[in-house]
Coordinates of C-alpha atoms and ligand atoms in Angstrom, one line a residue:
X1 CA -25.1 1.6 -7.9
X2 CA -21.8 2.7 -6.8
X3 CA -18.6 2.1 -9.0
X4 CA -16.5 -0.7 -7.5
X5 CA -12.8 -0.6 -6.3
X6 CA -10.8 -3.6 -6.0
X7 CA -7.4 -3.0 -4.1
X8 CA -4.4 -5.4 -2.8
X9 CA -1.4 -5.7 -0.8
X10 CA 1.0 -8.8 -1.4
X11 CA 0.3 -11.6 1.0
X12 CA 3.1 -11.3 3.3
X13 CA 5.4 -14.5 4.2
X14 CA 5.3 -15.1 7.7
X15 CA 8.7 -16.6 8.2
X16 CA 9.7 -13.5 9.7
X17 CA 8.2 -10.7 11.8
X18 CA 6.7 -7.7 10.0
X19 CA 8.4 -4.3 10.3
X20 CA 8.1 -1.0 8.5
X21 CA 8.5 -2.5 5.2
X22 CA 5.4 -4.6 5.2
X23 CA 3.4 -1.5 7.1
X24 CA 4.2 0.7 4.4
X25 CA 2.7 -1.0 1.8
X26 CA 0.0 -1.6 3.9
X27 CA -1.0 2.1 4.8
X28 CA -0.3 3.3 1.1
X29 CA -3.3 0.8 0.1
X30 CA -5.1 1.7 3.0
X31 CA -5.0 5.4 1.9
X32 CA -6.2 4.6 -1.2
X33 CA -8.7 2.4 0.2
X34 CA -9.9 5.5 2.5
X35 CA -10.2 7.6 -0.4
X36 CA -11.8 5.7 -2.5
X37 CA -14.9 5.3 0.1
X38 CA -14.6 9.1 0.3
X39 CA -15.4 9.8 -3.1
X40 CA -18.2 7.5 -3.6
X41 CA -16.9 3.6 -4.2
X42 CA -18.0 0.3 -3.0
X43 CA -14.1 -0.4 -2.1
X44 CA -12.7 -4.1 -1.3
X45 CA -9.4 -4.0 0.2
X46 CA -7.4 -7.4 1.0
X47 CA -4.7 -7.9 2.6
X48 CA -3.0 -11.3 4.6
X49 CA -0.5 -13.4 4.6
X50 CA 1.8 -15.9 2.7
X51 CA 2.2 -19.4 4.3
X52 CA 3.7 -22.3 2.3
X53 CA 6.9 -22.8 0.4
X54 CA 10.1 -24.0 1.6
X55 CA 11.0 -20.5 3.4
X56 CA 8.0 -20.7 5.8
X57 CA 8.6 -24.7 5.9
X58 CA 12.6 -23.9 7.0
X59 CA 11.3 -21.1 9.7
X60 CA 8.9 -23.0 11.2
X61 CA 11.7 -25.6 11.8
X62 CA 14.1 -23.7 13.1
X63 CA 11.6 -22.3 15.7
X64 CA 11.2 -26.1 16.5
X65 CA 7.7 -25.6 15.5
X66 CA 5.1 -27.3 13.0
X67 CA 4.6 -25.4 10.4
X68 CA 0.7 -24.6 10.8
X69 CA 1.3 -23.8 14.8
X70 CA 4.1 -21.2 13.4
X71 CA 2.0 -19.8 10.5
X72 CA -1.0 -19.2 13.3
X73 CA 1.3 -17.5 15.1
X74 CA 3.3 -15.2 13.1
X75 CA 0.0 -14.5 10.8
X76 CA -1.6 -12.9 13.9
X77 CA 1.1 -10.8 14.3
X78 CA 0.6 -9.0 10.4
X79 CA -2.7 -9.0 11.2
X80 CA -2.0 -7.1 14.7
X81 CA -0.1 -4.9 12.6
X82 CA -2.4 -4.0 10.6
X83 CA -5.0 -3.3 13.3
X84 CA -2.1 -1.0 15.1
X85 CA -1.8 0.9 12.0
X86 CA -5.4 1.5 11.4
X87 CA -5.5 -0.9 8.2
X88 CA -9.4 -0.9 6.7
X89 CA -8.9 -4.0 5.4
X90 CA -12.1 -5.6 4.2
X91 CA -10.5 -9.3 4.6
X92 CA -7.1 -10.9 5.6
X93 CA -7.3 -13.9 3.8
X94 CA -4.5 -16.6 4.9
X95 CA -3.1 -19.3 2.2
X96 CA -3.6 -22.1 4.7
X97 CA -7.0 -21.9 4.6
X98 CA -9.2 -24.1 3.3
X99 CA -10.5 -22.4 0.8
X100 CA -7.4 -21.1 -0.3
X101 CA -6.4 -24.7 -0.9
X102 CA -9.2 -25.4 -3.0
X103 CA -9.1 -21.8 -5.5
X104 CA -5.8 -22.9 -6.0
X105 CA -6.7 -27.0 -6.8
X106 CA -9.5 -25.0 -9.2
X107 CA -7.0 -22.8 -11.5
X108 CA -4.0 -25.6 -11.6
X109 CA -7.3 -27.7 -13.1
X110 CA -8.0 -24.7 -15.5
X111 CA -4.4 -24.4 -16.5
X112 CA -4.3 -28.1 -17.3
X113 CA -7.6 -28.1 -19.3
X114 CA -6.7 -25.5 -21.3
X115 CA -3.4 -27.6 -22.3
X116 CA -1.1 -25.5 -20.3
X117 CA 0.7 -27.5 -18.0
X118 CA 3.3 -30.3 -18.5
X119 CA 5.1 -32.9 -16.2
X120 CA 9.1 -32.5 -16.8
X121 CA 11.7 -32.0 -14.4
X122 CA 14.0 -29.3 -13.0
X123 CA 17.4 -28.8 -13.4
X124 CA 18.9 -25.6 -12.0
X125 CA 19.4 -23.6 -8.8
X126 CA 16.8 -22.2 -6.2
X127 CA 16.8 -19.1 -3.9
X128 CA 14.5 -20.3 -0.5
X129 CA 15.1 -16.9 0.4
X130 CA 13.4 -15.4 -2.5
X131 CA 11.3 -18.5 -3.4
X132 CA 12.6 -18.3 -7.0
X133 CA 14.2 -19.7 -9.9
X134 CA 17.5 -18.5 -11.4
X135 CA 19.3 -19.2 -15.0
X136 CA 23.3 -19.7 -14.1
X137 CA 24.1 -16.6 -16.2
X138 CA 22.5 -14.5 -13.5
X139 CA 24.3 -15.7 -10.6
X140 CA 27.0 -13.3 -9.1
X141 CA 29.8 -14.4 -6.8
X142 CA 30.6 -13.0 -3.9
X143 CA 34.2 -12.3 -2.5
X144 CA 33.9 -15.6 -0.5
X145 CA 33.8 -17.7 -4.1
X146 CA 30.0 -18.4 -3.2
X147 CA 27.2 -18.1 -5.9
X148 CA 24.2 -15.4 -5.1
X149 CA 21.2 -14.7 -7.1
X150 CA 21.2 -11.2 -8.2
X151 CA 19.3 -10.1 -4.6
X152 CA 21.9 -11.1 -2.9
X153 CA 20.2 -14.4 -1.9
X154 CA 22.5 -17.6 -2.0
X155 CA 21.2 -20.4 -4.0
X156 CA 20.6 -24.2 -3.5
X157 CA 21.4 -26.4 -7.3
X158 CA 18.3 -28.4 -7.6
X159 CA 17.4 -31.6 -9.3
X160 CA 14.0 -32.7 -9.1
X161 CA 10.9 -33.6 -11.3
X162 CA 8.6 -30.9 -12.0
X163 CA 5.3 -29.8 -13.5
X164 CA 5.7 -26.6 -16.0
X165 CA 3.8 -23.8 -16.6
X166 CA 3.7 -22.9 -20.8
X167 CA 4.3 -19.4 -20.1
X168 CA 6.8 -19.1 -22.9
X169 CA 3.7 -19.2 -25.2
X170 CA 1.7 -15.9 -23.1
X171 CA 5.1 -13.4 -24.0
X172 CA 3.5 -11.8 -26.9
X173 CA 0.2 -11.3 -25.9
X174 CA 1.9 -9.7 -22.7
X175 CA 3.8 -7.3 -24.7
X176 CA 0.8 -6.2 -26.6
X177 CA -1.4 -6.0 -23.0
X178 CA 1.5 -3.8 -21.7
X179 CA 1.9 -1.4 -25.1
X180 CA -1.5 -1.2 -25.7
X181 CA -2.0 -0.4 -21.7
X182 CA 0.3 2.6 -20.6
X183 CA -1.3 2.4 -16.9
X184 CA -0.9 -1.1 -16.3
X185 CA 2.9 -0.5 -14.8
X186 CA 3.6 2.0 -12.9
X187 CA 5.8 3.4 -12.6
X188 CA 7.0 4.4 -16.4
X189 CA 10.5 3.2 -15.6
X190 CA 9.7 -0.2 -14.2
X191 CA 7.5 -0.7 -17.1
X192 CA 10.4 -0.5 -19.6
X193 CA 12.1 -2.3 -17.1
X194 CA 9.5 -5.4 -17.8
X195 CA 9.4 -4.9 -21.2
X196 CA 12.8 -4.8 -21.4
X197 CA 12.8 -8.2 -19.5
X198 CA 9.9 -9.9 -22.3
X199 CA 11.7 -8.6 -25.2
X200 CA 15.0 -9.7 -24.1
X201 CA 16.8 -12.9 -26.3
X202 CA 16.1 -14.9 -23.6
X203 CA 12.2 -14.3 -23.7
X204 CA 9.5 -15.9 -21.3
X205 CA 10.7 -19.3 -20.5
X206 CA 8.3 -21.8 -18.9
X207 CA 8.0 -22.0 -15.5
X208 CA 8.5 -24.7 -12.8
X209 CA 5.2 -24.5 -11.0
X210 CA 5.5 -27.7 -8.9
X211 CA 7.9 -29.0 -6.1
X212 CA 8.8 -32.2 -4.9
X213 CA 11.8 -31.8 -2.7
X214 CA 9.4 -31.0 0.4
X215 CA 5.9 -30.9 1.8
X216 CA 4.5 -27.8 3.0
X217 CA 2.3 -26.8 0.4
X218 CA -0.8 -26.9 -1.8
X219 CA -1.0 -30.6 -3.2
X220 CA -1.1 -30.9 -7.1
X221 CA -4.1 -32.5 -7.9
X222 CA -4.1 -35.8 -8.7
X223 CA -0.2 -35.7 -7.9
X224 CA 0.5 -36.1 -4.3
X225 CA 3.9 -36.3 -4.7
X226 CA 4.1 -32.6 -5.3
X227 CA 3.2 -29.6 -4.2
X228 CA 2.4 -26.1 -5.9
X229 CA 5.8 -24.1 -6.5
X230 CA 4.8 -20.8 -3.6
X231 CA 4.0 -18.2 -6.5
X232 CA 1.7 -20.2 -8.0
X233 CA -0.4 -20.7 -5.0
X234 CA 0.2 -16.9 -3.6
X235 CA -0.5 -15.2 -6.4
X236 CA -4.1 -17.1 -6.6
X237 CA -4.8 -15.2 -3.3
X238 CA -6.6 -12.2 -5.1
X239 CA -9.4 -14.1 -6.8
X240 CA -9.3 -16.9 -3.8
X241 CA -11.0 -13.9 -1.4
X242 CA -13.7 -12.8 -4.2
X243 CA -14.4 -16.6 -4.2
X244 CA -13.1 -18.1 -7.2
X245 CA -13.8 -20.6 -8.5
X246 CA -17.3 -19.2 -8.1
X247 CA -17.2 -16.6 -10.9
X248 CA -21.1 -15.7 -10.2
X249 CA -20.4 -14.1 -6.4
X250 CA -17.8 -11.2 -5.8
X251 CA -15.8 -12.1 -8.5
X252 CA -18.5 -11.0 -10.7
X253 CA -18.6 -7.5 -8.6
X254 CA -14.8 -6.9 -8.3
X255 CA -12.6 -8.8 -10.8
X256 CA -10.7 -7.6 -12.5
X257 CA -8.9 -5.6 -9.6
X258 CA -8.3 -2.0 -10.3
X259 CA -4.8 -2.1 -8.1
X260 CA -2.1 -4.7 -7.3
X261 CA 0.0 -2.6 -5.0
X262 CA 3.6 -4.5 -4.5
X263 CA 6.8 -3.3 -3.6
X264 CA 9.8 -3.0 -6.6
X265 CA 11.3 -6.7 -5.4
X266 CA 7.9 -8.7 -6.5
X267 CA 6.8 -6.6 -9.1
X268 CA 7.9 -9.1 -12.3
X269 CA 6.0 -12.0 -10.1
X270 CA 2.7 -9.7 -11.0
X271 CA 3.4 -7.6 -13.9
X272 CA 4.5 -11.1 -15.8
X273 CA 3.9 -14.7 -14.0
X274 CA 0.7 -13.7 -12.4
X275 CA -1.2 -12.0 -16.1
X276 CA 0.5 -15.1 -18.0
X277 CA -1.6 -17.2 -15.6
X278 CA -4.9 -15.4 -16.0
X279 CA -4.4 -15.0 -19.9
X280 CA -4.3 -19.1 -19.6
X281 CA -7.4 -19.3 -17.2
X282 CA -9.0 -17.6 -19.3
X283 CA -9.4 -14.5 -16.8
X284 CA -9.7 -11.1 -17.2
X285 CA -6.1 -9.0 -16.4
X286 CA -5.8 -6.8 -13.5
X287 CA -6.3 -3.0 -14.4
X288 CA -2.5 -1.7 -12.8
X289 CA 0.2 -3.5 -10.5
X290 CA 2.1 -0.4 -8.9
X291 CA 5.5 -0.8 -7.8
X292 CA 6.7 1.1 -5.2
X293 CA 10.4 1.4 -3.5
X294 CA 12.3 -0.1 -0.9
X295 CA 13.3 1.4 2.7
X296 CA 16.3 1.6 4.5
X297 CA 16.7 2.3 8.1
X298 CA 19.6 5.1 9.4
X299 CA 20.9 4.5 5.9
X300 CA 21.2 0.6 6.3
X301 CA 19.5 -2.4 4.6
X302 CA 16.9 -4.0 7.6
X303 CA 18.2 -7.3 8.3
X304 CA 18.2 -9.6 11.3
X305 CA 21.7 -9.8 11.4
X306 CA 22.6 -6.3 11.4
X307 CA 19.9 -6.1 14.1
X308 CA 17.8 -3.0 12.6
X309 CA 14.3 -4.3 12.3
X310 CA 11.8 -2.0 13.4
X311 CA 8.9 -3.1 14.5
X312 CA 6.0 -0.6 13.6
X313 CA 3.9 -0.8 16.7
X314 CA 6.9 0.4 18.5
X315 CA 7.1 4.0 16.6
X316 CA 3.4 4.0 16.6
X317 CA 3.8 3.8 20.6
X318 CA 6.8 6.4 20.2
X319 CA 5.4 8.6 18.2
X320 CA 1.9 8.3 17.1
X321 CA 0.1 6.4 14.3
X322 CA -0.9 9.3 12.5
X323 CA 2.4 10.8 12.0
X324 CA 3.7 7.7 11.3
X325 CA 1.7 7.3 8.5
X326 CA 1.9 10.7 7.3
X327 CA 6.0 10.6 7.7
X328 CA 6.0 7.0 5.4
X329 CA 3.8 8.8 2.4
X330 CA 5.4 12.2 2.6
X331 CA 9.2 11.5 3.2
X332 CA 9.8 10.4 -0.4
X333 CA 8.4 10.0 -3.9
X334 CA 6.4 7.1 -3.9
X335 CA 7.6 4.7 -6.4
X336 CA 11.3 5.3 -5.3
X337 CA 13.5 4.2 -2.0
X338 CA 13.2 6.0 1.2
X339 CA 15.5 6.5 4.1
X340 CA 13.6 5.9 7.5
X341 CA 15.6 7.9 10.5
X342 CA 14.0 8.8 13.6
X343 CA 15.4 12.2 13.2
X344 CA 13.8 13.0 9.9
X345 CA 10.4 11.9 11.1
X346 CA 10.7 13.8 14.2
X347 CA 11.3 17.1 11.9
X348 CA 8.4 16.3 9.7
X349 CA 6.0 15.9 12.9
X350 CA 7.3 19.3 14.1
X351 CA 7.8 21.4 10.9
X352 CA 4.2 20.0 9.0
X353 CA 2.2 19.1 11.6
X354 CA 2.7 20.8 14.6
X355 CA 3.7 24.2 13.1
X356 CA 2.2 24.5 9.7
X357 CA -1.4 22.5 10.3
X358 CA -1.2 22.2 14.0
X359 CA -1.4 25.9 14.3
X360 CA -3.3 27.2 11.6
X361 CA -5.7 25.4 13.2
X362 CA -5.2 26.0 16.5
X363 CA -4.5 29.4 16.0
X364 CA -8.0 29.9 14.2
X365 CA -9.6 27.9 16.7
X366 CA -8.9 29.4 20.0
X367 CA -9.2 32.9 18.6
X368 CA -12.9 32.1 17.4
X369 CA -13.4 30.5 21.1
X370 CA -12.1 34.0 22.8
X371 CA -13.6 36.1 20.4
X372 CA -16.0 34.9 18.4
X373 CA -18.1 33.5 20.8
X374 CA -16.9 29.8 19.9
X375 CA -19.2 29.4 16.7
X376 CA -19.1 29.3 13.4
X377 CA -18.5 33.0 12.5
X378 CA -20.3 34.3 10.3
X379 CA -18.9 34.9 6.0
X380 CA -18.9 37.7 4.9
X381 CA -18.3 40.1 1.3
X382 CA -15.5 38.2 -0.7
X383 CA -11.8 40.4 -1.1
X384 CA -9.6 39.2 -3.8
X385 CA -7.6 37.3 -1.5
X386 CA -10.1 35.4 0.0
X387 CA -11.0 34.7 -3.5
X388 CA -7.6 33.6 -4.3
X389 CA -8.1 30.9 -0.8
X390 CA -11.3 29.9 -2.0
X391 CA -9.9 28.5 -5.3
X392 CA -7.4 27.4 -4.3
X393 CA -9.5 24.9 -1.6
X394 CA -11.8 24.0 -3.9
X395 CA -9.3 22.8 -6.9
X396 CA -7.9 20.5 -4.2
X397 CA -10.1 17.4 -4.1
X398 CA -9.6 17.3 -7.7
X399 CA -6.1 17.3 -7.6
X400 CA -5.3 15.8 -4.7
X401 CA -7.5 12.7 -5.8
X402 CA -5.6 12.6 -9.3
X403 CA -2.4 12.7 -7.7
X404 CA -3.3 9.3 -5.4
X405 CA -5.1 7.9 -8.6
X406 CA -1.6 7.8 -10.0
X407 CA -0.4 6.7 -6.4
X408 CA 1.3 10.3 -5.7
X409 CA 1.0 10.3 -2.6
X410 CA 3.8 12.4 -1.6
X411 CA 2.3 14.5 -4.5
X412 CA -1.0 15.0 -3.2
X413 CA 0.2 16.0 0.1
X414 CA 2.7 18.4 -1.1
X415 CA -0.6 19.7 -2.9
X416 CA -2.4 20.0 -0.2
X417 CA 0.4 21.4 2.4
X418 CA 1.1 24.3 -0.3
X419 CA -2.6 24.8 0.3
X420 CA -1.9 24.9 4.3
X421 CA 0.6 27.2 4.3
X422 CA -1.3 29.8 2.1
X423 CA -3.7 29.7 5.2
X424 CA -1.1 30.8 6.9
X425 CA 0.5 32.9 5.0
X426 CA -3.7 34.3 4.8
X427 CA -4.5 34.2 8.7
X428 CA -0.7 36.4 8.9
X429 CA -2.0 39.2 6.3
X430 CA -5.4 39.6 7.2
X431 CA -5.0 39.5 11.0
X432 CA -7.8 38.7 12.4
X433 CA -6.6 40.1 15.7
X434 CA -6.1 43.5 14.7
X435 CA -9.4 43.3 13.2
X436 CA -11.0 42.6 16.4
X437 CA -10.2 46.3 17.1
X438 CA -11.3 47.5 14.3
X439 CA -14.0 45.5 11.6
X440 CA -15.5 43.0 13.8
X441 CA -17.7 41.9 10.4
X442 CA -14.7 41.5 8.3
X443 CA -12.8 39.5 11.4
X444 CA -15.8 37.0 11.5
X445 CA -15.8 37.0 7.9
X446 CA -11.7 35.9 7.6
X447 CA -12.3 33.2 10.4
X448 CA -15.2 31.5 8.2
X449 CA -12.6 31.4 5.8
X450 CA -10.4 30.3 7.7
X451 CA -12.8 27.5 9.2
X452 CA -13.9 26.8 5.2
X453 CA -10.4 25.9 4.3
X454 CA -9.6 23.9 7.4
X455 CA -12.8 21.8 6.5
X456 CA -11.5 20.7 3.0
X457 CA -7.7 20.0 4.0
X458 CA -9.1 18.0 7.3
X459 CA -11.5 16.3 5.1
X460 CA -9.3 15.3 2.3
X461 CA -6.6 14.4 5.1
X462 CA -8.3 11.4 6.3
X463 CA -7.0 8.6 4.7
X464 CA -3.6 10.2 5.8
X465 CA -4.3 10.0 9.2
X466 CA -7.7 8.9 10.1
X467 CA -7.7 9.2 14.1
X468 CA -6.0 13.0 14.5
X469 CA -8.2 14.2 11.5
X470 CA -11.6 12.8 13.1
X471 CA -10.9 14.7 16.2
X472 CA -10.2 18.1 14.1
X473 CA -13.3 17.5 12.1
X474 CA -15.1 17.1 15.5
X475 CA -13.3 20.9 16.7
X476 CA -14.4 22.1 13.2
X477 CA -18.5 21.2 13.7
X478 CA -18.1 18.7 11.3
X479 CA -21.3 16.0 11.9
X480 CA -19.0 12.4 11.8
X481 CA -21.9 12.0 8.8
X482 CA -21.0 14.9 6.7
X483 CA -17.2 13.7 6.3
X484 CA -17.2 12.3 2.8
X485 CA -16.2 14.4 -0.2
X486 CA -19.4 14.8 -1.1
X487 CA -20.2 16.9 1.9
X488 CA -17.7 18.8 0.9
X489 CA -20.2 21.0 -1.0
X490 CA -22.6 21.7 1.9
X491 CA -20.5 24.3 4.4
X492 CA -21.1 24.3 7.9
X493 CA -24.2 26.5 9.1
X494 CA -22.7 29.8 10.4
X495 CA -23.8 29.9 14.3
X496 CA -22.9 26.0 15.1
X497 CA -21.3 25.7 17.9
X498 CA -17.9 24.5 18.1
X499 CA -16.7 22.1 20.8
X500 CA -13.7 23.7 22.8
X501 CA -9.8 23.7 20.6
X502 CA -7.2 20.8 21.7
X503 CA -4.3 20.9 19.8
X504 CA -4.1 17.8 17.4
X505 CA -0.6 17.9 16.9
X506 CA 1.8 18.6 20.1
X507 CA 5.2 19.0 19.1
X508 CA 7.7 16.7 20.1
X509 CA 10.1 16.6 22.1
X510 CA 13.1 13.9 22.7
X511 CA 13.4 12.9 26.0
X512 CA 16.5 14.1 27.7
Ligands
ME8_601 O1 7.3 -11.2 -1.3 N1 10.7 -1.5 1.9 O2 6.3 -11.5 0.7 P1 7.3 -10.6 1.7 C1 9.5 -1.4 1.3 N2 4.9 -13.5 0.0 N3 8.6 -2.4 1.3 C2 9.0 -3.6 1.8 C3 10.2 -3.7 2.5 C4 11.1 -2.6 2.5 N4 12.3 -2.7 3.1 N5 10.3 -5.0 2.9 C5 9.1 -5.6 2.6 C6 6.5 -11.7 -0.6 N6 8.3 -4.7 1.9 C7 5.4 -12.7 -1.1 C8 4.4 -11.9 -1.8 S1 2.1 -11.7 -3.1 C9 1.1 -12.7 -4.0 C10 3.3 -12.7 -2.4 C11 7.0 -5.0 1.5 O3 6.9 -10.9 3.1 C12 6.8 -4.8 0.0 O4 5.5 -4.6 -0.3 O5 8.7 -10.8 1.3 C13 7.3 -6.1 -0.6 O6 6.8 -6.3 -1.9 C14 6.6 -7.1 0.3 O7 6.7 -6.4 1.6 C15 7.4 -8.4 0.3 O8 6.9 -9.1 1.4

């Protein structure tokens, strides 16, 4: 029996298109998803998208469409992202779905059972833009004398009656969950930040789970006149797709999920709202919600208006999936913000993968073709240094995969590039082509080395960039079923015969 993996994305609101925002989060899970398949796990990945609530109901009017005709529409484009980027999502579940609509009707029931639900009304002021409530003492006002919640969102006062949500009565039990659990925040600092939140003097409040003011979502049961407050409904998404209410099926298999992956603006929706309402279901808590930063573009916050929305597919035309991929994971800590500028990208692609893995590869390959009769050369007596290589590959999957246990990404690709340029640093010392002249034995023997290492790093790079590192593993004489990290242990049989080198990663260069 394998061990399970249960990851997530959020569900994505489709009141909008997607750009590189939404396709980061995506590839970080699908990274992890990758690796975890790697090394042995039954992995379910979900992804989709986010389709009622007032935002979706406004966008849909303003594109002078129905709501369900817009939601088709704009969900097919997240889930064309995700295709373009090479997402392994097991499912892409949709909250207009049938189903959806009926996991949902299944835990407001189980709230209300278990005594914690209560019809009352709402006084106070609304965000659309956010789909959330705010307390007038954490309104800002802007220059123009206007009131904005504290994203920056303007807000609607709203006066309406409401069903509520008891989750004042789930704060300690939270706090104990989150002190007894270091891992279930990361990361550290945005786990004081939600303690710090639960502690504060004004505590968990309830929460206004229902909405009357308009019709484009999940019906209350047995109260037509309202529909379920967005969260409530979206948040249900990750045990909706293992097929609750059914807790005998998947559920059984995958709950409690081992990663909520979310960016920093959502995270108090699933480190607080989303355990409050499984401590009232009576269902198990998620292992760890992960929080990661935000993106800018050329130094600018993405925004219609200012007209810098990129659209992913259109750098993955530009530029490639792969690096795009890599670029996103490596360019900063993840966890933290990042700056997106074609420039930087463009250096990346040229410094770490054309020059420091595109040629350590290509320079060991095309010298084995001319003069080592384009097979795998034959190892030989082991030198200190190649010693020193050796260990140095071998401590890698273990690193590497504690690094992206802890979501390091950038972290475990730092690892493994200091691992790359030792090749090089190894391929310039030994020189294989001064060997040729001299100790033909010892040259074969430096290229099996060489071929060793580029076996682990292409292996472990996978879930980095699944396309260019299936067609190095095919230039190394790696069989497509020998690519998991537990094949790492059986090296290639000296004397296979390599297919001829193509470089993997051209450098680029702008157009004029
Ligand atoms: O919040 N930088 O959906 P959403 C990094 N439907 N990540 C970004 C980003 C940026 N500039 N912009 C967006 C919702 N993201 C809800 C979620 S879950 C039950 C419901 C990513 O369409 C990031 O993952 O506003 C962020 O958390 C998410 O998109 C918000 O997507």
């Amino acid at each position: 029996m394998k061990p399970t993996y249960y990851l997530t994305t959020p569900i994505f609101y489709v009141n909008g298109a997607p750009h590189i925002g939404h396709a980061y989060t995506m590839i970080a899970a699908d990274v992890l998803a990758r690796w975890k398949r790697l090394a042995g796990y039954d992995v379910f990945f979900l992804t989709g998208t986010d389709e009622h609530g007032q935002k979706v109901e406004k966008a849909a009017a303003d594109a002078g469409k129905d709501p369900q005709t817009f939601t088709d529409e704009v969900s097919a484009i997240f889930a064309d992202i995700a295709r373009r980027m090479n997402i392994t999502n097991d499912q892409f579940i949709r909250t207009t779905e049938p189903r959806h609509k009926a996991a949902s009707q299944a835990i407001w029931k189980q709230l209300e059972a278990n005594g914690h639900i209560y019809l009352g009304g709402y006084e106070g002021w609304y965000a659309v833009r956010d789909e959330s409530f705010y307390d007038e003492a954490e309104l800002v006002t802007n220059a123009q004398g206007q009131k904005l919640a504290p994203t920056g969102a303007p807000v609607e006062y709203v006066t309406e009656p409401s069903y509520f949500f008891r989750m004042s009565s789930f704060g300690e039990r939270l706090i104990a969950h989150i002190e007894a659990n270091p891992d279930f925040i990361g990361p550290r600092e945005r786990r004081n930040e939600v303690l710090g939140f639960l502690k504060s003097p004004e505590g968990l409040k309830d929460l206004s789970i229902s909405r009357t003011s308009f019709r484009w979502g999940v019906p209350v049961p047995g109260d037509d006149a309202h529909v379920m407050y967005v969260w409530l409904d979206a948040l249900t998404n990750y045990i909706t797709a293992i097929g609750y209410p059914d807790m005998t099926g998947p559920l059984a298999k995958f709950w409690p999920a081992d990663l909520h992956l979310v960016g920093k603006d959502i995270l108090r929706f699933h480190a607080v709202i989303w355990p409050a309402m499984l401590l009232a279901a009576d269902l198990p808590l998620p292992k760890r919600v992960f929080a990661h930063g935000w993106w800018t573009v050329e130094g600018e916050k993405m925004s219609k208006s200012v007209g810098n929305v990129i659209d992913p597919r259109e750098l993955a035309d530009a530029f490639g999936v792969d690096p795009l991929r890599f670029f996103l994971l490596r360019e900063t800590t993840f966890g933290t913000d990042g700056d997106f500028s074609r420039a930087s990208l463009i250096r990346r692609m040229n410094v770490e993968l054309a020059n420091d893995l595109g040629n350590l590869a290509q320079r060991t390959l095309s010298f084995i073709a001319k003069n080592a009769g384009g097979v795998m050369p034959k190892r030989g007596e082991t030198t200190p240094e190649d010693a020193t290589l050796a260990a140095h590959r071998d401590a890698l999957v273990a690193s590497v995969g504690a690094a992206i246990d802890r979501q390091a990404f950038h972290e475990a690709l730092e690892t493994i590039w200091v691992v790359i340029r030792s090749g090089n640093a190894y391929i310039d010392q030994q020189a294989p082509w001064t060997l040729k002249k001299a100790d033909l034995v010892r040259m074969e023997a430096v290229l099996a080395n060489l071929l060793d290492l580029l076996r682990v790093v292409s292996t472990l790079l996978q879930p980095f960039m699944p396309e260019s590192m299936a067609k190095m593993l095919d230039q190394l004489g790696v069989p497509a079923d020998a690519r998991d990290f537990a094949s790492l242990a059986t090296p290639i049989a000296e004397g296979t015969a390599l297919p001829p080198p193509a470089g993997v990663f051209p450098r680029f260069v702008e157009a004029a």
